[in-house]
């Protein structure tokens, strides 16, 4: 047995607004949309967006657990990491858009990657990384 691929499924409040964000800012293409669910692709990367729309938890009168799985407070609680080629170029393209996470600017990490992150409209964290070849000097 071996694992082959992972596909992030991110909870969002407004799937249409999020589709626009991923398409217009990150270069994804919408390949499927049905109800509150969307599939977007960019090269070999796929992201699923699902609408966390249930507001019934706000008016609950009992103490039983909240269990619909689509509660609105879930939106913005996810993150994912996407491996890219050309992280520096991607950073330069995305930096002027104003979507960079304030604490995740382009940086070399001790575990051997160069990365940065953005926040989507619901504050899901999307990190982009490239493995560092420590033997080869990097061009800036």
mmCIF file of C-alpha atoms in Angstrom:
data_model
loop_
_atom_site.group_PDB
_atom_site.id
_atom_site.type_symbol
_atom_site.label_atom_id
_atom_site.label_comp_id
_atom_site.label_asym_id
_atom_site.label_seq_id
_atom_site.Cartn_x
_atom_site.Cartn_y
_atom_site.Cartn_z
ATOM 1 C CA UNK A 1 0.000 0.000 0.000
ATOM 2 C CA UNK A 2 1.153 3.547 -0.709
ATOM 3 C CA UNK A 3 -0.468 6.944 -0.526
ATOM 4 C CA UNK A 4 -0.449 8.730 -3.859
ATOM 5 C CA UNK A 5 -2.028 12.169 -3.495
ATOM 6 C CA UNK A 6 -3.894 14.433 -1.091
ATOM 7 C CA UNK A 7 -6.642 16.876 -2.000
ATOM 8 C CA UNK A 8 -7.426 19.671 0.443
ATOM 9 C CA UNK A 9 -11.112 20.330 1.079
ATOM 10 C CA UNK A 10 -11.512 23.820 2.502
ATOM 11 C CA UNK A 11 -14.635 25.106 4.275
ATOM 12 C CA UNK A 12 -15.801 28.520 3.046
ATOM 13 C CA UNK A 13 -18.766 30.762 3.805
ATOM 14 C CA UNK A 14 -19.470 31.800 0.219
ATOM 15 C CA UNK A 15 -18.312 29.313 -2.402
ATOM 16 C CA UNK A 16 -18.880 31.759 -5.304
ATOM 17 C CA UNK A 17 -16.687 34.425 -3.709
ATOM 18 C CA UNK A 18 -14.018 31.810 -2.991
ATOM 19 C CA UNK A 19 -14.102 30.499 -6.567
ATOM 20 C CA UNK A 20 -13.379 34.045 -7.763
ATOM 21 C CA UNK A 21 -10.478 34.354 -5.300
ATOM 22 C CA UNK A 22 -8.799 31.081 -6.251
ATOM 23 C CA UNK A 23 -9.309 31.724 -9.972
ATOM 24 C CA UNK A 24 -8.379 35.413 -10.128
ATOM 25 C CA UNK A 25 -5.538 35.475 -7.568
ATOM 26 C CA UNK A 26 -4.023 31.999 -7.588
ATOM 27 C CA UNK A 27 -4.606 30.849 -11.159
ATOM 28 C CA UNK A 28 -7.001 27.971 -10.530
ATOM 29 C CA UNK A 29 -9.674 26.885 -13.016
ATOM 30 C CA UNK A 30 -13.158 25.811 -11.971
ATOM 31 C CA UNK A 31 -13.751 22.252 -13.209
ATOM 32 C CA UNK A 32 -16.888 21.317 -11.254
ATOM 33 C CA UNK A 33 -19.575 23.214 -9.353
ATOM 34 C CA UNK A 34 -22.657 21.768 -7.741
ATOM 35 C CA UNK A 35 -24.668 23.327 -4.949
ATOM 36 C CA UNK A 36 -22.215 24.504 -2.327
ATOM 37 C CA UNK A 37 -19.298 22.419 -3.612
ATOM 38 C CA UNK A 38 -16.585 23.340 -6.126
ATOM 39 C CA UNK A 39 -13.522 21.628 -7.565
ATOM 40 C CA UNK A 40 -10.692 23.820 -8.824
ATOM 41 C CA UNK A 41 -7.469 22.809 -10.549
ATOM 42 C CA UNK A 42 -4.146 24.397 -11.394
ATOM 43 C CA UNK A 43 -1.620 22.191 -13.179
ATOM 44 C CA UNK A 44 -1.607 18.947 -11.126
ATOM 45 C CA UNK A 45 -3.100 20.505 -7.982
ATOM 46 C CA UNK A 46 -6.756 20.181 -7.098
ATOM 47 C CA UNK A 47 -8.597 22.008 -4.302
ATOM 48 C CA UNK A 48 -12.142 21.315 -3.168
ATOM 49 C CA UNK A 49 -14.223 24.096 -1.637
ATOM 50 C CA UNK A 50 -17.346 23.329 0.348
ATOM 51 C CA UNK A 51 -19.800 25.816 1.769
ATOM 52 C CA UNK A 52 -20.088 25.846 5.548
ATOM 53 C CA UNK A 53 -23.530 27.418 5.648
ATOM 54 C CA UNK A 54 -25.392 25.967 8.642
ATOM 55 C CA UNK A 55 -26.359 28.779 11.033
ATOM 56 C CA UNK A 56 -28.746 26.700 13.167
ATOM 57 C CA UNK A 57 -26.145 26.466 15.946
ATOM 58 C CA UNK A 58 -26.742 30.163 16.703
ATOM 59 C CA UNK A 59 -30.333 29.586 17.890
ATOM 60 C CA UNK A 60 -30.006 26.196 19.578
ATOM 61 C CA UNK A 61 -31.956 25.821 22.790
ATOM 62 C CA UNK A 62 -30.506 22.531 24.007
ATOM 63 C CA UNK A 63 -27.066 21.357 25.030
ATOM 64 C CA UNK A 64 -26.701 18.517 22.526
ATOM 65 C CA UNK A 65 -23.604 18.601 20.310
ATOM 66 C CA UNK A 66 -23.558 20.594 17.082
ATOM 67 C CA UNK A 67 -23.227 17.895 14.424
ATOM 68 C CA UNK A 68 -24.318 18.983 10.948
ATOM 69 C CA UNK A 69 -20.702 19.181 9.764
ATOM 70 C CA UNK A 70 -21.424 22.335 7.773
ATOM 71 C CA UNK A 71 -21.631 24.859 10.604
ATOM 72 C CA UNK A 72 -20.658 28.348 9.469
ATOM 73 C CA UNK A 73 -18.050 28.714 12.216
ATOM 74 C CA UNK A 74 -15.941 26.017 10.505
ATOM 75 C CA UNK A 75 -15.206 28.292 7.526
ATOM 76 C CA UNK A 76 -11.678 29.632 7.728
ATOM 77 C CA UNK A 77 -10.315 26.929 10.035
ATOM 78 C CA UNK A 78 -8.361 24.967 7.405
ATOM 79 C CA UNK A 79 -4.984 25.167 5.743
ATOM 80 C CA UNK A 80 -3.020 23.401 3.061
ATOM 81 C CA UNK A 81 0.477 23.421 1.581
ATOM 82 C CA UNK A 82 1.097 23.328 -2.156
ATOM 83 C CA UNK A 83 4.473 22.437 -3.610
ATOM 84 C CA UNK A 84 5.432 24.702 -6.518
ATOM 85 C CA UNK A 85 8.319 25.277 -8.880
ATOM 86 C CA UNK A 86 9.396 28.926 -8.902
ATOM 87 C CA UNK A 87 8.226 30.035 -5.463
ATOM 88 C CA UNK A 88 10.141 33.329 -5.756
ATOM 89 C CA UNK A 89 8.407 34.229 -9.021
ATOM 90 C CA UNK A 90 5.045 33.260 -7.573
ATOM 91 C CA UNK A 91 5.678 35.425 -4.523
ATOM 92 C CA UNK A 92 6.553 38.427 -6.731
ATOM 93 C CA UNK A 93 3.309 37.954 -8.683
ATOM 94 C CA UNK A 94 1.110 37.546 -5.599
ATOM 95 C CA UNK A 95 2.714 40.146 -3.292
ATOM 96 C CA UNK A 96 0.982 43.183 -4.882
ATOM 97 C CA UNK A 97 -2.462 41.541 -4.540
ATOM 98 C CA UNK A 98 -2.648 42.201 -0.776
ATOM 99 C CA UNK A 99 -3.492 38.602 0.121
ATOM 100 C CA UNK A 100 -0.237 37.561 1.823
ATOM 101 C CA UNK A 101 -0.592 36.235 5.334
ATOM 102 C CA UNK A 102 1.124 38.846 7.572
ATOM 103 C CA UNK A 103 3.153 36.234 9.458
ATOM 104 C CA UNK A 104 4.070 34.029 6.500
ATOM 105 C CA UNK A 105 6.144 36.091 4.113
ATOM 106 C CA UNK A 106 8.690 34.445 1.800
ATOM 107 C CA UNK A 107 11.253 32.673 3.958
ATOM 108 C CA UNK A 108 13.703 29.771 4.047
ATOM 109 C CA UNK A 109 12.643 27.193 6.645
ATOM 110 C CA UNK A 110 14.998 24.994 8.655
ATOM 111 C CA UNK A 111 13.308 21.844 7.303
ATOM 112 C CA UNK A 112 14.541 22.552 3.761
ATOM 113 C CA UNK A 113 11.836 24.549 1.985
ATOM 114 C CA UNK A 114 11.325 28.140 0.906
ATOM 115 C CA UNK A 115 7.727 29.179 1.475
ATOM 116 C CA UNK A 116 5.100 31.856 1.922
ATOM 117 C CA UNK A 117 1.362 31.837 2.546
ATOM 118 C CA UNK A 118 -1.806 33.666 1.622
ATOM 119 C CA UNK A 119 -5.195 33.926 3.316
ATOM 120 C CA UNK A 120 -8.338 33.246 1.332
ATOM 121 C CA UNK A 121 -11.516 35.332 1.921
ATOM 122 C CA UNK A 122 -12.423 33.185 4.962
ATOM 123 C CA UNK A 123 -8.848 33.133 6.339
ATOM 124 C CA UNK A 124 -8.026 29.585 5.321
ATOM 125 C CA UNK A 125 -4.237 29.487 5.045
ATOM 126 C CA UNK A 126 -2.751 28.432 1.701
ATOM 127 C CA UNK A 127 1.034 27.968 1.828
ATOM 128 C CA UNK A 128 3.227 27.622 -1.241
ATOM 129 C CA UNK A 129 6.626 25.985 -0.916
ATOM 130 C CA UNK A 130 9.592 24.867 -2.940
ATOM 131 C CA UNK A 131 12.243 22.448 -1.767
ATOM 132 C CA UNK A 132 15.604 24.139 -1.338
ATOM 133 C CA UNK A 133 18.749 22.826 -2.985
ATOM 134 C CA UNK A 134 21.192 23.908 -0.290
ATOM 135 C CA UNK A 135 24.189 23.227 -2.574
ATOM 136 C CA UNK A 136 23.058 25.661 -5.275
ATOM 137 C CA UNK A 137 22.994 29.439 -4.628
ATOM 138 C CA UNK A 138 19.552 30.970 -5.144
ATOM 139 C CA UNK A 139 19.007 33.841 -7.571
ATOM 140 C CA UNK A 140 16.947 36.710 -6.220
#
